[in-house]
PDB file of C-alpha atoms (C1' of nucleotides) in Angstrom:
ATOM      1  CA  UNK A 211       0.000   0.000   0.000  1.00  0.00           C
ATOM      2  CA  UNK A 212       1.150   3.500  -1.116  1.00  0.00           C
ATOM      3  CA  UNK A 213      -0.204   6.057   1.768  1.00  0.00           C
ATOM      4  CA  UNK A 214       0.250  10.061   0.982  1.00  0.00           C
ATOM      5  CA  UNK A 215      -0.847  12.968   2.455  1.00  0.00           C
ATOM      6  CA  UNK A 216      -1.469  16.390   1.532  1.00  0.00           C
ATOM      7  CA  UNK A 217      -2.427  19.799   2.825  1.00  0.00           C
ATOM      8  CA  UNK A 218      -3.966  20.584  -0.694  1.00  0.00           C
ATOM      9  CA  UNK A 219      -5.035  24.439   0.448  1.00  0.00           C
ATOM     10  CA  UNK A 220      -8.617  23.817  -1.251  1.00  0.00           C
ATOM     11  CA  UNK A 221      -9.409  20.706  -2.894  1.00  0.00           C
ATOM     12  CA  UNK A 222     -11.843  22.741  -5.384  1.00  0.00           C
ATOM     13  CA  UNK A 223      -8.631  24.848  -6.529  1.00  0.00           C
ATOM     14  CA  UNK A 224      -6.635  22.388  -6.867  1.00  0.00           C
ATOM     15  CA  UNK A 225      -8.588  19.231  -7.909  1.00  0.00           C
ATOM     16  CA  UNK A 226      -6.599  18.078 -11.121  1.00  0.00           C
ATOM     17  CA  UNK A 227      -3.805  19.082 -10.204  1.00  0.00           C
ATOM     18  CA  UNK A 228      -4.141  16.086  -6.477  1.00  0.00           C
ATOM     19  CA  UNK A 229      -5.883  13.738  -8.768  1.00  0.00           C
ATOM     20  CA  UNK A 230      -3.201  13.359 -11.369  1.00  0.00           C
ATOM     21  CA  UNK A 231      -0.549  13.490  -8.676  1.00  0.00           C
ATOM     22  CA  UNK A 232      -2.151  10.197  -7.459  1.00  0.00           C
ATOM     23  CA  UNK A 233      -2.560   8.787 -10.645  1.00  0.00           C
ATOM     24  CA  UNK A 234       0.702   9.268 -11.331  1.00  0.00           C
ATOM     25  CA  UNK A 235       2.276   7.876  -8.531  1.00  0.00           C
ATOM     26  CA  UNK A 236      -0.012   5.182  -7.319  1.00  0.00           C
ATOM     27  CA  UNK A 237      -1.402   6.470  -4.310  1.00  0.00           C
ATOM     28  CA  UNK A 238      -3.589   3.824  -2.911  1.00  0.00           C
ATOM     29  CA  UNK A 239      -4.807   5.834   0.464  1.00  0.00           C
ATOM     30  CA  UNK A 240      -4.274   9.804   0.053  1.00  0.00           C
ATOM     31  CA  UNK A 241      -5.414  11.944   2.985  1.00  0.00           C
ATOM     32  CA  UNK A 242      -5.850  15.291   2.566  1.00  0.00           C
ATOM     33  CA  UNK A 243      -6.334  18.545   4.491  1.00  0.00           C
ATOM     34  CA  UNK A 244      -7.493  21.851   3.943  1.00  0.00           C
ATOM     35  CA  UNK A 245     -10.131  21.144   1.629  1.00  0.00           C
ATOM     36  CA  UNK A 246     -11.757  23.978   2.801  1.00  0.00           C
ATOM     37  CA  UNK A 247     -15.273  22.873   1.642  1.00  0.00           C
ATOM     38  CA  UNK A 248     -18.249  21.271   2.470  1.00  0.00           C
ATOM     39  CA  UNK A 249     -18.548  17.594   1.866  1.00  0.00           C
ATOM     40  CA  UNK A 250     -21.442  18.462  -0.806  1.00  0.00           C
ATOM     41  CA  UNK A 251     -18.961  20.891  -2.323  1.00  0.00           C
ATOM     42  CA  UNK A 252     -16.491  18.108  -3.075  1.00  0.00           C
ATOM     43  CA  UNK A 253     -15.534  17.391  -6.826  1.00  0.00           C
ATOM     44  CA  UNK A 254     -16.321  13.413  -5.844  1.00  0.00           C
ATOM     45  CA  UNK A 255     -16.376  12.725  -9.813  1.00  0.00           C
ATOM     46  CA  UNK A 256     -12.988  13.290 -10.535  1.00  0.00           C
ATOM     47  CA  UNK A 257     -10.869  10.949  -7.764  1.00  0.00           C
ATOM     48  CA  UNK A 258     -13.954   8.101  -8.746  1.00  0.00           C
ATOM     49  CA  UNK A 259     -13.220   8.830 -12.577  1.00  0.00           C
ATOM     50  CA  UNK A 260     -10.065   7.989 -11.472  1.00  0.00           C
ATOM     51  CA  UNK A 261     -10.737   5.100  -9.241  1.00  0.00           C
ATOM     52  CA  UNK A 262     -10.897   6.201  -5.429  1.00  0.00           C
ATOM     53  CA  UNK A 263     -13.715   6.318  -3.268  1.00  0.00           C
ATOM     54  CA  UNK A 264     -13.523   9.544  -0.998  1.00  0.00           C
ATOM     55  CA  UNK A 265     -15.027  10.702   2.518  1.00  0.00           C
ATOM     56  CA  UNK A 266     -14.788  13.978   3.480  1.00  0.00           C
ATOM     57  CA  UNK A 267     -15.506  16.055   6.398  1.00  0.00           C
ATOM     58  CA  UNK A 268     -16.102  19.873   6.259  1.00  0.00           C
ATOM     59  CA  UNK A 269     -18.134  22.259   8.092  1.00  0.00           C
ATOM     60  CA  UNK A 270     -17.467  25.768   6.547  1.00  0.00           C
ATOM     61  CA  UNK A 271     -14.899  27.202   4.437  1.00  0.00           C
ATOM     62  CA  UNK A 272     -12.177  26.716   6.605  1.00  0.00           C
ATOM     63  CA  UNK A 273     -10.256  23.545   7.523  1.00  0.00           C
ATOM     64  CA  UNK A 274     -11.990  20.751   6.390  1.00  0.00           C
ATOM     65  CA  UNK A 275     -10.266  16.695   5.956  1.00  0.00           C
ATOM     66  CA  UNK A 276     -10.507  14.026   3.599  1.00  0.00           C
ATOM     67  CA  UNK A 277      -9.619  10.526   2.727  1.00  0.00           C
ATOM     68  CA  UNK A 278      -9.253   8.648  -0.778  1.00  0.00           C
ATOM     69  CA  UNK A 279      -8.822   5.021  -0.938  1.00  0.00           C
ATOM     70  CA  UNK A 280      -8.620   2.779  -3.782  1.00  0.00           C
ATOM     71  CA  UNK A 281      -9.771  -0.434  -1.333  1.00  0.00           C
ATOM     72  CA  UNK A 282     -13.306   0.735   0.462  1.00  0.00           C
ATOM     73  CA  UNK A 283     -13.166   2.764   3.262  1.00  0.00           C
ATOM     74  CA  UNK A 284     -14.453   1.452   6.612  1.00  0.00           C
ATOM     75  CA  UNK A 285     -15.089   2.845   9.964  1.00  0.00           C
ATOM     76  CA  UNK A 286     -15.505   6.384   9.113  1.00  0.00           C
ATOM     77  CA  UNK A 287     -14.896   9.242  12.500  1.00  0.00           C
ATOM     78  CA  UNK A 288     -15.273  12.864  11.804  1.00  0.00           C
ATOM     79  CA  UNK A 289     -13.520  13.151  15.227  1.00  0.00           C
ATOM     80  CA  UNK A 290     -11.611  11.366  17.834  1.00  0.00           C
ATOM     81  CA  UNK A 291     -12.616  10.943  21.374  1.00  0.00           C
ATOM     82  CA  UNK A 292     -11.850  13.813  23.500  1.00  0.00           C
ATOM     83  CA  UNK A 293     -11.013  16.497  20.733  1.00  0.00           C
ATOM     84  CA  UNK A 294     -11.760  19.592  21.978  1.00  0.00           C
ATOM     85  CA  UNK A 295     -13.752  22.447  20.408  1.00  0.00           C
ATOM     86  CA  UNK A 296     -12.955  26.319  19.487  1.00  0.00           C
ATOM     87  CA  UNK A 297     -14.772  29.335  20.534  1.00  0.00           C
ATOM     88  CA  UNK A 298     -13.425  32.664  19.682  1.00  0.00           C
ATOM     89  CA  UNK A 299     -11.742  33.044  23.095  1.00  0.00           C
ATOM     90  CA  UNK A 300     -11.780  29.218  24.415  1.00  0.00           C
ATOM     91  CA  UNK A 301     -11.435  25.693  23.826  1.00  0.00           C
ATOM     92  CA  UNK A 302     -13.035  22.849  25.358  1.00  0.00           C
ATOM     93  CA  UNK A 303     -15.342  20.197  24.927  1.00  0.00           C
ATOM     94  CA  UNK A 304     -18.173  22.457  25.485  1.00  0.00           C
ATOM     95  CA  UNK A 305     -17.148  24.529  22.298  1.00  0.00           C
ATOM     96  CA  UNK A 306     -17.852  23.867  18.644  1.00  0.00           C
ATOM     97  CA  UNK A 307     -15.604  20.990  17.078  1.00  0.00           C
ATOM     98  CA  UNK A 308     -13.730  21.829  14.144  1.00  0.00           C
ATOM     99  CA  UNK A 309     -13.087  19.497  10.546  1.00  0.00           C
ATOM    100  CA  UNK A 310      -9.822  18.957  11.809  1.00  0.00           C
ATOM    101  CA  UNK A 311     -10.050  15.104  12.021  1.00  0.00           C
ATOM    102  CA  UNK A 312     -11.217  12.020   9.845  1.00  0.00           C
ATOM    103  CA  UNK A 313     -10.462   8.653  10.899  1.00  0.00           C
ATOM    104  CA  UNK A 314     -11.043   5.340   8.636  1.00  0.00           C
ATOM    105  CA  UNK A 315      -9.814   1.919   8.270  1.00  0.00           C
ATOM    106  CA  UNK A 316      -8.160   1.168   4.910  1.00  0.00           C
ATOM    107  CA  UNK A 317      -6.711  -2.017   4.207  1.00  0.00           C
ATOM    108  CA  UNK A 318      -6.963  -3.173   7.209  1.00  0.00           C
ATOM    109  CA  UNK A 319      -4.611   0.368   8.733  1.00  0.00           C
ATOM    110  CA  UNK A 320      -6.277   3.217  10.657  1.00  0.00           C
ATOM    111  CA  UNK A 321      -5.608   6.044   9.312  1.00  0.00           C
ATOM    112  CA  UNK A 322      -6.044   9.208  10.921  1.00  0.00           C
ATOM    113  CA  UNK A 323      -5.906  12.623   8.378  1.00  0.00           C
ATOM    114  CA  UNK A 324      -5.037  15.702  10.302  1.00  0.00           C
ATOM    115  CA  UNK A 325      -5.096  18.935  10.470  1.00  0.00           C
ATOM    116  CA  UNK A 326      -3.518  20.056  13.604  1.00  0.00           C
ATOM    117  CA  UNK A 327      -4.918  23.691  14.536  1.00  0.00           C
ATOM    118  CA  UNK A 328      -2.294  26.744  13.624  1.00  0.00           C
ATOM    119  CA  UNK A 329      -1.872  28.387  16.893  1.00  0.00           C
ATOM    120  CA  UNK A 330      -1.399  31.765  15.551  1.00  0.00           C
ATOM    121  CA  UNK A 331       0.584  33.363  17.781  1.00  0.00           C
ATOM    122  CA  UNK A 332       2.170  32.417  21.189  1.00  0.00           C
ATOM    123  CA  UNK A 333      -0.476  32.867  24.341  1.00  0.00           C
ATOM    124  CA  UNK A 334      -3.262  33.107  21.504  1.00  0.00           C
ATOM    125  CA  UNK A 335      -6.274  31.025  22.723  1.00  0.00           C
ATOM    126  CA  UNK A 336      -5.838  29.229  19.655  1.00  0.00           C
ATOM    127  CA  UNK A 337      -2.337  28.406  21.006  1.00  0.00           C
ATOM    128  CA  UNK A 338      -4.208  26.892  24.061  1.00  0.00           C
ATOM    129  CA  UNK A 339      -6.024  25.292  21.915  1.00  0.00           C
ATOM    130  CA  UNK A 340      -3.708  23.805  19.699  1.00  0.00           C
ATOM    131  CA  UNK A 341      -1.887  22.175  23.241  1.00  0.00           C
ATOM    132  CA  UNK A 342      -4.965  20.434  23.882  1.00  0.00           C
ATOM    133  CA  UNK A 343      -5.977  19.066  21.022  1.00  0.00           C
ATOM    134  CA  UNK A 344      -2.803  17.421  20.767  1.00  0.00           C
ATOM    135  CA  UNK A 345      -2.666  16.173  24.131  1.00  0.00           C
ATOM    136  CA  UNK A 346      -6.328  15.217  23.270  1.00  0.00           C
ATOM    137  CA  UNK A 347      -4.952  13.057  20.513  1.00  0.00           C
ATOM    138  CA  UNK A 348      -1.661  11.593  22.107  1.00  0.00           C
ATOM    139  CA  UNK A 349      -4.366  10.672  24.730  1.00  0.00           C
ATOM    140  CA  UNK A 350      -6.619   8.885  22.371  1.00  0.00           C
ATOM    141  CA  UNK A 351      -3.729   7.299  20.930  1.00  0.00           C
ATOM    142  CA  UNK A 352      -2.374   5.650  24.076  1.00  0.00           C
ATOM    143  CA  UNK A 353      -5.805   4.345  24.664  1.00  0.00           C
ATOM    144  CA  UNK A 354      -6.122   2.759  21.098  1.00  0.00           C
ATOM    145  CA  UNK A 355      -2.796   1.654  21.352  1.00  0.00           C
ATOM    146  CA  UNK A 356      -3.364  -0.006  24.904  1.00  0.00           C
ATOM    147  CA  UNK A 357      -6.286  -2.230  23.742  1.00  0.00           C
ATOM    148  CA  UNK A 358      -4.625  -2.939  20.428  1.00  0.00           C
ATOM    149  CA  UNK A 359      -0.867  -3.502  20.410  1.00  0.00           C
ATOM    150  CA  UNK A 360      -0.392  -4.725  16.501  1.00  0.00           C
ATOM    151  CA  UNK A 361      -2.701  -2.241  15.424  1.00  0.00           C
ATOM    152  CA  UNK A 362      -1.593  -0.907  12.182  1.00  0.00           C
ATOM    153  CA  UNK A 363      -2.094   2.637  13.097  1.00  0.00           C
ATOM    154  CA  UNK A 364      -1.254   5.896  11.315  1.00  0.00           C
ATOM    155  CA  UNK A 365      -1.554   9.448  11.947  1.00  0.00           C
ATOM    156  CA  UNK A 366      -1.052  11.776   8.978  1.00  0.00           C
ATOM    157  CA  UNK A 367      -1.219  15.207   8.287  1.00  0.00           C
ATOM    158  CA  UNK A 368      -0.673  18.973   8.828  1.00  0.00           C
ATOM    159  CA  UNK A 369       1.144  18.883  12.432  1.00  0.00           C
ATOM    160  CA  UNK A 370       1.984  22.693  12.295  1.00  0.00           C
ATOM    161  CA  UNK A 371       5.307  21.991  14.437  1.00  0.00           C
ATOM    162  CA  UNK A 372       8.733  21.972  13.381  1.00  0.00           C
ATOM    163  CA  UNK A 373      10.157  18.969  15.910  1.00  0.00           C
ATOM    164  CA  UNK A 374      13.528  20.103  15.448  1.00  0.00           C
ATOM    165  CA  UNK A 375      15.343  23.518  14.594  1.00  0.00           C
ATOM    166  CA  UNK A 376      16.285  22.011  11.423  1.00  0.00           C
ATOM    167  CA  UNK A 377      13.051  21.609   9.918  1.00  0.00           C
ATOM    168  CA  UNK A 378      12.450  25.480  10.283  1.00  0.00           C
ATOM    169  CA  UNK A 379      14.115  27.270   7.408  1.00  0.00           C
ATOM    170  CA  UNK A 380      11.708  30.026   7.404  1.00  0.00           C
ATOM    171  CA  UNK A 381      13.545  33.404   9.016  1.00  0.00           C
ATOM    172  CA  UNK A 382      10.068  34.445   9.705  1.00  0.00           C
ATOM    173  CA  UNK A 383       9.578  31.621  12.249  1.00  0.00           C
ATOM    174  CA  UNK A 384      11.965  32.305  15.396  1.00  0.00           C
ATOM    175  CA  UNK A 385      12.843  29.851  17.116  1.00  0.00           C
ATOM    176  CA  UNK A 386      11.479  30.885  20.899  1.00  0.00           C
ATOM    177  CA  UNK A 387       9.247  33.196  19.935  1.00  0.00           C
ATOM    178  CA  UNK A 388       6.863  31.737  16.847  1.00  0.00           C
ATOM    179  CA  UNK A 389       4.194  29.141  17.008  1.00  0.00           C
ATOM    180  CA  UNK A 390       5.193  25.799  15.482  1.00  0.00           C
ATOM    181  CA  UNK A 391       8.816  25.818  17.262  1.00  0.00           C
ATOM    182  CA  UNK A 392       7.766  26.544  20.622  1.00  0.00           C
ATOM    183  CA  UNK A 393       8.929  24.008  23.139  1.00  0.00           C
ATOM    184  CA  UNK A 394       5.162  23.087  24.654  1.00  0.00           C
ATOM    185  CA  UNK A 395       4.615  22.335  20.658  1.00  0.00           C
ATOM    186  CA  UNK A 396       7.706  20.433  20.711  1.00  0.00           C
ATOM    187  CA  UNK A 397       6.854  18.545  23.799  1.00  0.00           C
ATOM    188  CA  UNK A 398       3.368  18.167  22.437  1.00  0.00           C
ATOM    189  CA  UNK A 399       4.587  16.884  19.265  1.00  0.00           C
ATOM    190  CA  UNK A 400       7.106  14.515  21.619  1.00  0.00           C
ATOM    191  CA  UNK A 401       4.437  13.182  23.600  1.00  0.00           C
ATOM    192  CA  UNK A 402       2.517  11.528  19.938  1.00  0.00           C
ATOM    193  CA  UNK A 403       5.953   9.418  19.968  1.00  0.00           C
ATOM    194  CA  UNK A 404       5.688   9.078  23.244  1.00  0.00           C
ATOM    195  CA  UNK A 405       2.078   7.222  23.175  1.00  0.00           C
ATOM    196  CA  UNK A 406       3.647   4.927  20.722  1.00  0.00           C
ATOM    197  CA  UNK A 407       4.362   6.877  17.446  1.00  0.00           C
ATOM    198  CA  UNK A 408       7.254   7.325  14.968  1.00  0.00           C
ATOM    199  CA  UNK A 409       8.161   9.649  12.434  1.00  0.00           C
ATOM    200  CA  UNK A 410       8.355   6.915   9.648  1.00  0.00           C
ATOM    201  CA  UNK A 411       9.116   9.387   7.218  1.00  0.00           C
ATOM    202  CA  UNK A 412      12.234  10.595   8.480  1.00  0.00           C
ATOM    203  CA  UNK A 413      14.759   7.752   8.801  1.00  0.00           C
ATOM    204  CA  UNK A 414      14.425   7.514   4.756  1.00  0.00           C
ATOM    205  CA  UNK A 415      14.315  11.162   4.046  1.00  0.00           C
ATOM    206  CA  UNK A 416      16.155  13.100   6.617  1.00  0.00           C
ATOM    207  CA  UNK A 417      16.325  16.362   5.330  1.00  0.00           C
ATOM    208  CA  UNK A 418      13.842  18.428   3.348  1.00  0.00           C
ATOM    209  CA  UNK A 419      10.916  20.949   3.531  1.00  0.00           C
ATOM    210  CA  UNK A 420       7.060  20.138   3.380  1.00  0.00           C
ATOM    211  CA  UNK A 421       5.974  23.503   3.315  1.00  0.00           C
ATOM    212  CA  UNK A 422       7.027  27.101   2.097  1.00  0.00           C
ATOM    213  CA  UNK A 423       4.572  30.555   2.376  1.00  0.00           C
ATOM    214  CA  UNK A 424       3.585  31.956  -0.506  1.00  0.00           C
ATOM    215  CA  UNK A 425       5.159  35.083   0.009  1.00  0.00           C
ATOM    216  CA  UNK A 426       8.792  36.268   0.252  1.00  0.00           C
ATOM    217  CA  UNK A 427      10.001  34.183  -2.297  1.00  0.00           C
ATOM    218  CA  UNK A 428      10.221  30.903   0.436  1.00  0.00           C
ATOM    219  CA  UNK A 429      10.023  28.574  -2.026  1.00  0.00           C
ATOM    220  CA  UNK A 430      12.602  29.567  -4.174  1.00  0.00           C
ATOM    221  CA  UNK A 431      14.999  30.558  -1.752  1.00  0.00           C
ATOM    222  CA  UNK A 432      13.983  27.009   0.054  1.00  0.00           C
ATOM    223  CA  UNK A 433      13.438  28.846   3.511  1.00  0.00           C
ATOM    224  CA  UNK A 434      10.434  26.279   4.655  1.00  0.00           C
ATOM    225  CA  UNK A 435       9.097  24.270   7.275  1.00  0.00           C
ATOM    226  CA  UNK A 436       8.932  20.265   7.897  1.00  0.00           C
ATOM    227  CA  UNK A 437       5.332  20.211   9.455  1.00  0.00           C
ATOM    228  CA  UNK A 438       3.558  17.262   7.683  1.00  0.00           C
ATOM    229  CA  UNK A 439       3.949  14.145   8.936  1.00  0.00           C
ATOM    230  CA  UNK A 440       3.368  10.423   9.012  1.00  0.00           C
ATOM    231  CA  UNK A 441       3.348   9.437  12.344  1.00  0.00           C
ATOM    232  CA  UNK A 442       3.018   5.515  12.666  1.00  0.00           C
ATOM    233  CA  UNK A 443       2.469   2.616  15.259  1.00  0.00           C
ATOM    234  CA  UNK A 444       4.930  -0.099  15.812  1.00  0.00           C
ATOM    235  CA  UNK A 445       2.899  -2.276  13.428  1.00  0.00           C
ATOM    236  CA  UNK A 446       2.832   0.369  10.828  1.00  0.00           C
ATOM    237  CA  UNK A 447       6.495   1.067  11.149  1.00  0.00           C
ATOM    238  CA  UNK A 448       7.568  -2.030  11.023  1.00  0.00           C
ATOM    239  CA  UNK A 449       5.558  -2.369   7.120  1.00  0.00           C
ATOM    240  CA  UNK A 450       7.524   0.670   5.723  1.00  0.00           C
ATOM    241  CA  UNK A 451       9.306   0.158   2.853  1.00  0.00           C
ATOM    242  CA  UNK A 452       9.695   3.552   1.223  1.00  0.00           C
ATOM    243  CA  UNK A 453       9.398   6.968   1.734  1.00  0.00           C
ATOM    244  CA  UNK A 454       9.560  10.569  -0.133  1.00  0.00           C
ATOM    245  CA  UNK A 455       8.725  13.888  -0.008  1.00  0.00           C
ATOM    246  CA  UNK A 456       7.471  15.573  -3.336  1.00  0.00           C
ATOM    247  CA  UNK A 457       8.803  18.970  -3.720  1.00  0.00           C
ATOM    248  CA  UNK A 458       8.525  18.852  -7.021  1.00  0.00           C
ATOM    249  CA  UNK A 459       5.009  19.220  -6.392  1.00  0.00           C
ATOM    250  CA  UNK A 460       5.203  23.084  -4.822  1.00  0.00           C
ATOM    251  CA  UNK A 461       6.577  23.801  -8.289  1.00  0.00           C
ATOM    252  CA  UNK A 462       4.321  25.459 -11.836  1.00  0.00           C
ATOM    253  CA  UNK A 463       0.566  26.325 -11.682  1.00  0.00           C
ATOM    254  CA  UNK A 464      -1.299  27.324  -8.708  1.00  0.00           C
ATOM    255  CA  UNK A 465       0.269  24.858  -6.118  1.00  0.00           C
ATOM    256  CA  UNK A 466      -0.439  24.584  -2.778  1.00  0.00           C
ATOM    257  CA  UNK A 467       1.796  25.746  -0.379  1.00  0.00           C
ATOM    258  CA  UNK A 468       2.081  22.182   1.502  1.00  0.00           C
ATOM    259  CA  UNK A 469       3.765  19.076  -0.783  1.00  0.00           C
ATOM    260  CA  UNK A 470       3.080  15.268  -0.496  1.00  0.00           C
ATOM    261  CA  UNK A 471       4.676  12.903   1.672  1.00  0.00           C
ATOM    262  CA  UNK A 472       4.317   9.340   0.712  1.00  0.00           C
ATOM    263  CA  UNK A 473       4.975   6.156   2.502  1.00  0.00           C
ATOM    264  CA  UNK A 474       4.953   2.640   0.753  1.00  0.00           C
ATOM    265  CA  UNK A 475       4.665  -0.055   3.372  1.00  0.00           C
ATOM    266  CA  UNK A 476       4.240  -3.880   3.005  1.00  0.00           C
ATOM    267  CA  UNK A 477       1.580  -5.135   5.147  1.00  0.00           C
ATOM    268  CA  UNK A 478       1.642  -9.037   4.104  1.00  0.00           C
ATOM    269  CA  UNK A 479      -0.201 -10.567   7.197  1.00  0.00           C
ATOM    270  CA  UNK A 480       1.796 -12.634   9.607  1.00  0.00           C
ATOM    271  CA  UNK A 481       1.034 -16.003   8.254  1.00  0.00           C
ATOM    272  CA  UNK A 482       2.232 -15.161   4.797  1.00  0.00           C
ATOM    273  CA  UNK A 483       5.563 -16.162   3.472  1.00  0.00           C
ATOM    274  CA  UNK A 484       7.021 -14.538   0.870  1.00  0.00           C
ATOM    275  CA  UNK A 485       9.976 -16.877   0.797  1.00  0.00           C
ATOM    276  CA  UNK A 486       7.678 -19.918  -0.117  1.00  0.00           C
ATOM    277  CA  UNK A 487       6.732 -19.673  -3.846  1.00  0.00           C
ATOM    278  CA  UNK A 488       3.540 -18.945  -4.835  1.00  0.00           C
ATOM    279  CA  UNK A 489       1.521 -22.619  -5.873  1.00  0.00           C
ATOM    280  CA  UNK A 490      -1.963 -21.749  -5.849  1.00  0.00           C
ATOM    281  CA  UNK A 491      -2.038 -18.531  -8.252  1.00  0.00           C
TER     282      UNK A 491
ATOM    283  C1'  DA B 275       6.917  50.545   9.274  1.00  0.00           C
ATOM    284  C1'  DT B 276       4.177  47.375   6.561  1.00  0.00           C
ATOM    285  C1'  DG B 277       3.074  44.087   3.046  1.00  0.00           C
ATOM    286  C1'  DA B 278       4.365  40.893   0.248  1.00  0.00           C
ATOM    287  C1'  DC B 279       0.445  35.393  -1.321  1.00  0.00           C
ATOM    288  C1'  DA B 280      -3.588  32.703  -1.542  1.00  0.00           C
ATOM    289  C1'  DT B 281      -8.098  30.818  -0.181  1.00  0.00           C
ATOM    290  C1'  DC B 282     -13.068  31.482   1.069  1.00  0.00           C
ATOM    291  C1'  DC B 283     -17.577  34.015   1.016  1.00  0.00           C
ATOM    292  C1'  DA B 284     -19.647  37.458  -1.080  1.00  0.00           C
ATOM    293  C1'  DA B 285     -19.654  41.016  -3.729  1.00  0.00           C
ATOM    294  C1'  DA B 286     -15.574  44.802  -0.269  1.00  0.00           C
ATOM    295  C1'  DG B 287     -12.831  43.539   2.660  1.00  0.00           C
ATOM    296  C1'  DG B 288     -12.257  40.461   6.646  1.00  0.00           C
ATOM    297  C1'  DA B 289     -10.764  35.838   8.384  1.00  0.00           C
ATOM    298  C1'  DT B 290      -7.404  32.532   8.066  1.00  0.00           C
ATOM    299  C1'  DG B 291      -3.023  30.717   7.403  1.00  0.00           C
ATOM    300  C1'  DA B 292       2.391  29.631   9.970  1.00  0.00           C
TER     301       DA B 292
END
DNA sequence: ATGACATCCAAAGGATGA
């Protein structure tokens, strides 16, 4: 299985331009985020034209998550347990949830796309915010996690941290005083790994960018951010057996300002043997 | 000193983004 995901910045801007990127490079299970739509605003026809069923889960313009899957899509969650809300000046369970979350099973994986709220700016109630939906999520992960060991699980998505001072190459973004690299977001971020999570990307692509503004000439001058992330159970981990980041893809007409990151993993079950040669097909 | 770019809704400019 081939498993991308993508902070398109509007799916209805940018609809050709995700479908042929997963034509083109076999994407099986492509989560998206940012759709910024409605799920009755979603241009279903072309990913089916092309082979993928879709759910999607928007409530308004903003935010707004999706998953395509070649195999069906089971299990669908517009949320997971515990995510708090956002009011103008608070979070909390008693405020309105946001389309920041769809969960499915695919395959046989859970697959979590994300769109981790921004923050805006430090001591912002959307930075409050932002700290506890995370610790919402590492939460519900060490629950899942602690009833099912060998779940194949993975979360995917728009993080909005920068785990390390190397993945912030924007001058914009100091380090100690800008969301995304403050050190409760890096202890947030921690914490997913923490409840059982790895960065599966990384070990196969170590350096490299998943996102550059649109202004200031970021992209050219290659001053972005690693913020998108597959984050992946033990199970999961152990199936990888590829990775890449598509920069290539922030490049010509109207591109978003996040690129794909792709994971190829092998999830043969446990009783198959691929050293025994195939006899019955 | 500020904006720069891009999206949405709605029909101008505000909200959002990181």
């Amino acid at each position: 299985m081939r498993l991308a995901t993508w902070n398109v910045n509007s799916i209805r801007a940018r609809v050709a331009r995700t479908v042929d990127f997963a034509v083109r490079e076999h994407i099986d299970v492509l989560a998206m985020q940012e759709i910024k739509c409605k799920p009755e605003q979603f241009p279903y026809e072309a990913f089916e034209e092309a082979g993928y069923h879709v759910v999607a889960h928007g409530l308004s313009q903003w935010n707004g998550v999706a998953i395509a899957s070649r195999e069906p899509i089971e299990d669908v969650e517009t949320a997971f347990p515990g995510m708090p809300g956002f009011a103008k000046d608070h979070d909390g369970p008693d405020a309105p949830l946001e389309a920041r979350a769809i969960g499915a099973t695919v395959g046989g994986v859970k697959v979590w796309s994300l769109y981790v709220p921004n923050g805006r700016a430090l001591g912002d109630p959307h930075y409050t915010y932002k700290l506890h939906w995370l610790e919402a999520l590492a939460a519900h992960t060490r629950a899942t996690l602690a009833a099912s060991p060998d779940l194949p699980l993975a979360l995917v998505g728009d993080f909005n941290i920068a785990p390390t001072p190397a993945d912030n190459g924007d001058p914009a973004v100091v380090e100690g005083f800008s969301t995304h690299v403050s050190p409760p977001e890096r202890a947030a971020f921690a914490d997913l790994e923490a409840a059982g999570l790895a960065d599966v990307v990384r070990p196969l692509v170590p350096a490299g960018f998943t996102y550059w503004d649109y202004k200031r000439l970021r992209f050219p001058r290659n001053e972005g951010m690693r913020i998108d992330f597959i984050l992946g159970s033990r199970a999961l981990a152990d199936a990888v057996t590829g990775a890449a980041i598509h920069r290539d893809e922030r490049k010509g007409e109207i591109p978003s300002d996040h690129v794909p990151v792709v994971v190829d993993l092998d999830l043969a079950s446990p009783d198959d043997d691929d050293d025994v040669p195939m006899i019955f097909g």
